[in-house]
Short mmCIF file of N, CA, C and O in Angstrom, two decimals:
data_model
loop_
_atom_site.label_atom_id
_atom_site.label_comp_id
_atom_site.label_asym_id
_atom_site.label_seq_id
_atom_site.Cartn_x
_atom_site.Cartn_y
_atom_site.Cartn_z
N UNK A 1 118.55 31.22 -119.33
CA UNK A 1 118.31 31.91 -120.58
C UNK A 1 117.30 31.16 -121.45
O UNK A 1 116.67 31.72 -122.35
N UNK A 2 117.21 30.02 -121.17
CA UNK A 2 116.30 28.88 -121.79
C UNK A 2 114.36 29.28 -121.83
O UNK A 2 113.34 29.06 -122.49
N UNK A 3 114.83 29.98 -120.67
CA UNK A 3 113.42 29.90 -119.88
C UNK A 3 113.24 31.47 -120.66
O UNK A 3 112.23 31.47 -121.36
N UNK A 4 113.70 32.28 -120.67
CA UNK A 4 113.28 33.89 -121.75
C UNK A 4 112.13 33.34 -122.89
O UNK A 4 110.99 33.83 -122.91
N UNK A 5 112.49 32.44 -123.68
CA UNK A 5 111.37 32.17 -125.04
C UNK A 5 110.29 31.95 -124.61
O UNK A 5 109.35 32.63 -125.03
N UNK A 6 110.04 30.85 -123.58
CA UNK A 6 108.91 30.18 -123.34
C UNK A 6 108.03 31.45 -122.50
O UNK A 6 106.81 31.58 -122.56
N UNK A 7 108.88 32.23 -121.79
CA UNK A 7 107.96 33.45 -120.89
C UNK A 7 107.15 34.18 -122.02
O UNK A 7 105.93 34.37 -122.05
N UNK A 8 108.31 34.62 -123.18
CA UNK A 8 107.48 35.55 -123.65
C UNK A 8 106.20 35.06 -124.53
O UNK A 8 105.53 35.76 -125.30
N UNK A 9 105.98 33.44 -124.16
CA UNK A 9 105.06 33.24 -125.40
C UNK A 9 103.62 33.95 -124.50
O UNK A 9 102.51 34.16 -125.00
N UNK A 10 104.02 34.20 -123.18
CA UNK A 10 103.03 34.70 -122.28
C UNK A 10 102.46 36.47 -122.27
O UNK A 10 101.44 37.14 -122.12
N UNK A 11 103.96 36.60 -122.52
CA UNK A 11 103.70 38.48 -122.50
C UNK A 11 102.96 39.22 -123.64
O UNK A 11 102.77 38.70 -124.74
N UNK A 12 102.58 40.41 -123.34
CA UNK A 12 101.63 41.25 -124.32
C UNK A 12 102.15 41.14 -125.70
O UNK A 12 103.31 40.74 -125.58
N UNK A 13 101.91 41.28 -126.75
CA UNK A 13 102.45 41.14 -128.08
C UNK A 13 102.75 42.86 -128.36
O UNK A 13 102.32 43.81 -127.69
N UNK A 14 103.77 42.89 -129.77
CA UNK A 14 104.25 43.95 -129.88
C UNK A 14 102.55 45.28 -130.34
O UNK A 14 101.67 45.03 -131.15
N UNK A 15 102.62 46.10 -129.78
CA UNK A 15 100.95 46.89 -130.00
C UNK A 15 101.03 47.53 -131.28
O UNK A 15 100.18 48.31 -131.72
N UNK A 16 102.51 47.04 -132.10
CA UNK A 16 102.00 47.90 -133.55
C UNK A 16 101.43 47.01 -134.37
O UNK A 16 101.22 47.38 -135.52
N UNK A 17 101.15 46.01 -134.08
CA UNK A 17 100.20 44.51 -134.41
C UNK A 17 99.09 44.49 -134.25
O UNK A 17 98.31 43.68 -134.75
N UNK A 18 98.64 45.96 -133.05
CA UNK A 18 97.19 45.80 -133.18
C UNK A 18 97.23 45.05 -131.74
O UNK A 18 96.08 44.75 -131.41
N UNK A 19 98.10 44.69 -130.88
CA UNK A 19 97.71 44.17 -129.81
C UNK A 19 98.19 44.82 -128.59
O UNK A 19 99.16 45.58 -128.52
N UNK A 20 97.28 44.40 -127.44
CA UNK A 20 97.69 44.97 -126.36
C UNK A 20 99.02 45.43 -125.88
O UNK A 20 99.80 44.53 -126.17
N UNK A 21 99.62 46.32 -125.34
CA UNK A 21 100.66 46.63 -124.89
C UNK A 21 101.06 46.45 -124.07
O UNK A 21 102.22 46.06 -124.02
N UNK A 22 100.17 46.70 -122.76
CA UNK A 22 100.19 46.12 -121.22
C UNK A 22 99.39 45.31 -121.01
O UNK A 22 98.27 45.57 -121.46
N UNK A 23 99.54 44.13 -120.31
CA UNK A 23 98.60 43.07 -119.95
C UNK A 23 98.19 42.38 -118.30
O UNK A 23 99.28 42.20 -117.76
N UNK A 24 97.48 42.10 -117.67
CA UNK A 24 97.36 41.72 -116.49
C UNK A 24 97.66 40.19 -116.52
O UNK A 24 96.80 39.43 -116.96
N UNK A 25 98.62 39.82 -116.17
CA UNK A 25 99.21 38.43 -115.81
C UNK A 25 99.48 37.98 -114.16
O UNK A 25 100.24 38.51 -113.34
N UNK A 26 98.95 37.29 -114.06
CA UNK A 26 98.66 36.29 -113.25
C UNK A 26 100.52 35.21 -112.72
O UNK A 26 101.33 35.37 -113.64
N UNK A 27 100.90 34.65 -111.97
CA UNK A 27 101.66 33.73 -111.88
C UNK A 27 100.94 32.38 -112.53
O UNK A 27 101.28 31.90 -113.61
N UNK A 28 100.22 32.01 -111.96
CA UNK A 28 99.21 31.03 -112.60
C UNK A 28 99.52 30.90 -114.09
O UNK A 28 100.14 29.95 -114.54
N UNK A 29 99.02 31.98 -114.90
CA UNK A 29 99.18 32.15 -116.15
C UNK A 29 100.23 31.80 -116.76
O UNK A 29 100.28 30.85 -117.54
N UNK A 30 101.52 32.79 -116.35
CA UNK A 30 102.36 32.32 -116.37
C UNK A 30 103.02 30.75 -116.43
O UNK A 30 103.69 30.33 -117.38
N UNK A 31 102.68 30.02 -115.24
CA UNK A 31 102.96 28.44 -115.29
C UNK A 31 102.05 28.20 -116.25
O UNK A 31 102.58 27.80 -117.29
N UNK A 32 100.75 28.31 -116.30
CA UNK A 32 99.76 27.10 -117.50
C UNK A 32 100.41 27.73 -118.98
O UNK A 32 100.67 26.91 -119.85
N UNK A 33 100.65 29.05 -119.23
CA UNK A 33 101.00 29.34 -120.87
C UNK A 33 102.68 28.85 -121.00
O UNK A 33 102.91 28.62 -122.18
N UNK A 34 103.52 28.71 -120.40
CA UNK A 34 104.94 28.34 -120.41
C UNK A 34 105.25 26.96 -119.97
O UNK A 34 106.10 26.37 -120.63
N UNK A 35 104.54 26.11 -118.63
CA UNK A 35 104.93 25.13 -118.23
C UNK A 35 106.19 25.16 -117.24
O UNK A 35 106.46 24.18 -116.55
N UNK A 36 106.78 26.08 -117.23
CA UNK A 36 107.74 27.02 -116.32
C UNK A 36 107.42 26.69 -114.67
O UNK A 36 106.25 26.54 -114.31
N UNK A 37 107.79 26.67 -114.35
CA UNK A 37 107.76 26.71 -112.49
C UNK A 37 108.13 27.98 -111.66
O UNK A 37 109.23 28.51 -111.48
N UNK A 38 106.92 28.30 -111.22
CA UNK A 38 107.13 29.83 -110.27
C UNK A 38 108.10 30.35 -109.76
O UNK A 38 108.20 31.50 -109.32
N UNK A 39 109.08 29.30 -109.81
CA UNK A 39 110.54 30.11 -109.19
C UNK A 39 111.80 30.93 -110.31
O UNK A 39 112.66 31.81 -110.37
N UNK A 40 111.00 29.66 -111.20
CA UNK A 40 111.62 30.28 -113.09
C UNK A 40 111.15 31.36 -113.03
O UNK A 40 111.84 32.35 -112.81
N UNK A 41 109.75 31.40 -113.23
CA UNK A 41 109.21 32.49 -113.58
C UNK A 41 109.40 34.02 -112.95
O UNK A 41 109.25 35.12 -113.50
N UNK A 42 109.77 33.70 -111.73
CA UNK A 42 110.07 34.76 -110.91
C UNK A 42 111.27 35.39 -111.66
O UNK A 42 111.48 36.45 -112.26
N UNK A 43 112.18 33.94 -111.26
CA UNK A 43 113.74 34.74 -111.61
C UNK A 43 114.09 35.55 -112.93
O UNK A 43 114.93 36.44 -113.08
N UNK A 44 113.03 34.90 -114.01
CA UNK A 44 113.41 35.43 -115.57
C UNK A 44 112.68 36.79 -115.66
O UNK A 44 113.17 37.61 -116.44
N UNK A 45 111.61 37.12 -115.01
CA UNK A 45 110.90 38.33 -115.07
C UNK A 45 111.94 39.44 -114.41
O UNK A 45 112.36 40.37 -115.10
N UNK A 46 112.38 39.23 -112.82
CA UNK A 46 113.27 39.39 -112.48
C UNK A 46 114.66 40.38 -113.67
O UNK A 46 115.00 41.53 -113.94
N UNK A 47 115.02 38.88 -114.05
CA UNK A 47 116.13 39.42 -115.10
C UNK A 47 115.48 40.11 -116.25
O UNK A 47 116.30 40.85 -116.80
N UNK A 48 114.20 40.14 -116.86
CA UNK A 48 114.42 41.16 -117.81
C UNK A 48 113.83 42.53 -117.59
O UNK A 48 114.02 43.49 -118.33
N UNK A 49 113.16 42.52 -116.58
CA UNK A 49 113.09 43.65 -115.87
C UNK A 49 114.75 44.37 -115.37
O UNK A 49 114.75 45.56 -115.04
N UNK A 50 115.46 43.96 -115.36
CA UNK A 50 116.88 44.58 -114.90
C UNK A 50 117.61 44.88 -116.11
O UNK A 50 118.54 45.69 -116.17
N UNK A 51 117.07 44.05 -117.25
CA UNK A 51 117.62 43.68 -118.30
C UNK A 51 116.65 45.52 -119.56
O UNK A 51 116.79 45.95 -120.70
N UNK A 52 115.82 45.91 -118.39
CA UNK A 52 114.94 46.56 -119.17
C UNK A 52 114.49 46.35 -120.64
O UNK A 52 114.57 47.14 -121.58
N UNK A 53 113.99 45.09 -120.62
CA UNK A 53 113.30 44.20 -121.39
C UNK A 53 111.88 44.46 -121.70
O UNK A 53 111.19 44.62 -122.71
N UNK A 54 111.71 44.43 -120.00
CA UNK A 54 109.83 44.17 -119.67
C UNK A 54 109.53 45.06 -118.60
O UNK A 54 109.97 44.58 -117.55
N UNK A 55 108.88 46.31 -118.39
CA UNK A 55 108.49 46.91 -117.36
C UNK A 55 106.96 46.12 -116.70
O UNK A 55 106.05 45.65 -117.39
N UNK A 56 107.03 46.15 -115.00
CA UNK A 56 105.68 45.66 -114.65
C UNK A 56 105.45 47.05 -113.69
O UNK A 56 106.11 47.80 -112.98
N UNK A 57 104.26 46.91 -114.09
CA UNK A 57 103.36 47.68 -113.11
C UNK A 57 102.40 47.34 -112.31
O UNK A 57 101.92 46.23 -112.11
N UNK A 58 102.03 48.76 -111.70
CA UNK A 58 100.77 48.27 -110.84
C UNK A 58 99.64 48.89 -111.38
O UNK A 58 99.85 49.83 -112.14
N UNK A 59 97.90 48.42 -111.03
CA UNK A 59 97.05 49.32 -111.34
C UNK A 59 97.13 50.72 -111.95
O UNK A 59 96.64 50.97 -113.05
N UNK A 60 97.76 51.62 -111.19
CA UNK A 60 98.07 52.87 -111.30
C UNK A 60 99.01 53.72 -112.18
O UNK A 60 99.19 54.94 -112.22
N UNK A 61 99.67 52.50 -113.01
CA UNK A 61 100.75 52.63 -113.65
C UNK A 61 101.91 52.96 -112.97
O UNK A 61 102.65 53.56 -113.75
N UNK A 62 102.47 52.81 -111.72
CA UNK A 62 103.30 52.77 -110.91
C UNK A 62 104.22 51.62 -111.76
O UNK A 62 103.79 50.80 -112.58
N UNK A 63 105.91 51.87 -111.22
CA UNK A 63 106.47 50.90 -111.75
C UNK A 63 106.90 50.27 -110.64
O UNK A 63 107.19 50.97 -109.67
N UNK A 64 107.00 49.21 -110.58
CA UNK A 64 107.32 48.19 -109.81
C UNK A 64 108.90 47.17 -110.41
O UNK A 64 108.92 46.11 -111.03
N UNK A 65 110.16 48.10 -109.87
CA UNK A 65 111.10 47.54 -110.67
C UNK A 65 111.92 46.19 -109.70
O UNK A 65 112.89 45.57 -110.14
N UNK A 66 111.39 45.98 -108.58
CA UNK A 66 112.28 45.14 -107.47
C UNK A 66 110.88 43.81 -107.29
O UNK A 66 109.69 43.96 -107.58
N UNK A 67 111.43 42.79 -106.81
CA UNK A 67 111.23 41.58 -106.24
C UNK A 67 109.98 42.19 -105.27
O UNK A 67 108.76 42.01 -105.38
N UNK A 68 110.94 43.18 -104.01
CA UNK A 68 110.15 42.97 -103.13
C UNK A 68 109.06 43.87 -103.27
O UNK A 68 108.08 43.82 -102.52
N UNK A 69 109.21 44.94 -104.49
CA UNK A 69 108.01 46.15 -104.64
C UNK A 69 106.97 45.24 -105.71
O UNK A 69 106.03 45.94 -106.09
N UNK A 70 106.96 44.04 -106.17
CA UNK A 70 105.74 43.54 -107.01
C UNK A 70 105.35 42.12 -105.62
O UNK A 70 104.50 41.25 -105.84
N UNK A 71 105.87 42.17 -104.76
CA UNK A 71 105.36 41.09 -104.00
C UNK A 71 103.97 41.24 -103.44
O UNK A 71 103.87 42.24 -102.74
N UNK A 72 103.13 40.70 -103.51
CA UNK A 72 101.97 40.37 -102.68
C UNK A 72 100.79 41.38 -103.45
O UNK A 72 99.65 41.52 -103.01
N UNK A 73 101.28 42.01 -104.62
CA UNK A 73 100.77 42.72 -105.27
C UNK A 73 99.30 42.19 -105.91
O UNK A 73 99.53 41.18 -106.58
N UNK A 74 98.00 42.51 -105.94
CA UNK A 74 97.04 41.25 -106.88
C UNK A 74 97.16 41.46 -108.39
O UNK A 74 97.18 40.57 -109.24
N UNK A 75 97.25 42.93 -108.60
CA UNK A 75 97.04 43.60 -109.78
C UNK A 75 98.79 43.85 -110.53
O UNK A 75 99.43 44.89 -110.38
N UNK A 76 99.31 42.60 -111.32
CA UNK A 76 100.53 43.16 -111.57
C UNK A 76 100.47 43.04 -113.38
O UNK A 76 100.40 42.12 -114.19
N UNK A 77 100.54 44.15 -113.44
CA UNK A 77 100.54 44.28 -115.41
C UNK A 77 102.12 44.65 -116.44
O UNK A 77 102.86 45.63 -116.45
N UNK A 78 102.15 43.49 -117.14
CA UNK A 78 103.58 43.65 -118.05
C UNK A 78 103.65 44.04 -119.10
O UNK A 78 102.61 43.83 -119.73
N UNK A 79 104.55 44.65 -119.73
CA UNK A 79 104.83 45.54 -120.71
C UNK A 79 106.19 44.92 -121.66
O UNK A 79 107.31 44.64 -121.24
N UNK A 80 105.92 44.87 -122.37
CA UNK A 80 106.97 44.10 -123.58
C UNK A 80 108.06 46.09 -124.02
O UNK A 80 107.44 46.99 -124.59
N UNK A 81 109.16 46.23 -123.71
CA UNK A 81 109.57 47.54 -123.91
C UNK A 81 110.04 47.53 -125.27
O UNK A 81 110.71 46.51 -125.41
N UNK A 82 110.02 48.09 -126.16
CA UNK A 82 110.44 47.83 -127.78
C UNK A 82 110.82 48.80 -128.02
O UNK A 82 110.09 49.78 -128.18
N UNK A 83 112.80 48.85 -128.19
CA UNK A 83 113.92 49.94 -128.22
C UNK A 83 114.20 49.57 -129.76
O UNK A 83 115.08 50.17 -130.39
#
């Protein structure tokens, strides 16, 4: 649960701010903006995606809600969901 703050200092900002909504993130990114380790990062995206937190997609706007449907993906874009 530790690891939730530091992700989102990575994710798109809220878009009634004027900022992006969906963003193209990288794993990479991920580790250099959090300091997090790829397996964190996996697992917490993971959980708030289940948590319907954060939708990711693909190019196409496809949703990509499982582990193994964003794997090997190049193009994976996140979405901050604001209920």
């Amino acid at each position: 649960a530790h690891s939730i703050p530091n992700l989102e200092k990575a994710l798109p900002k809220n878009p009634k701010k004027g900022r992006k909504q969906r963003d193209r993130l990288t794993h990479s990114q991920f580790v250099k903006k959090t300091g997090l380790s790829r397996r964190v990062i996996s697992s917490t995206i993971n959980s708030l995606v289940e948590k319907e937190l954060v939708k990711v997609t693909d190019y196409n706007f496809n949703v990509l809600n499982t582990p193994h449907s964003r794997k090997g993906k190049s193009y994976l874009y996140y979405e901050v969901i604001h209920k």
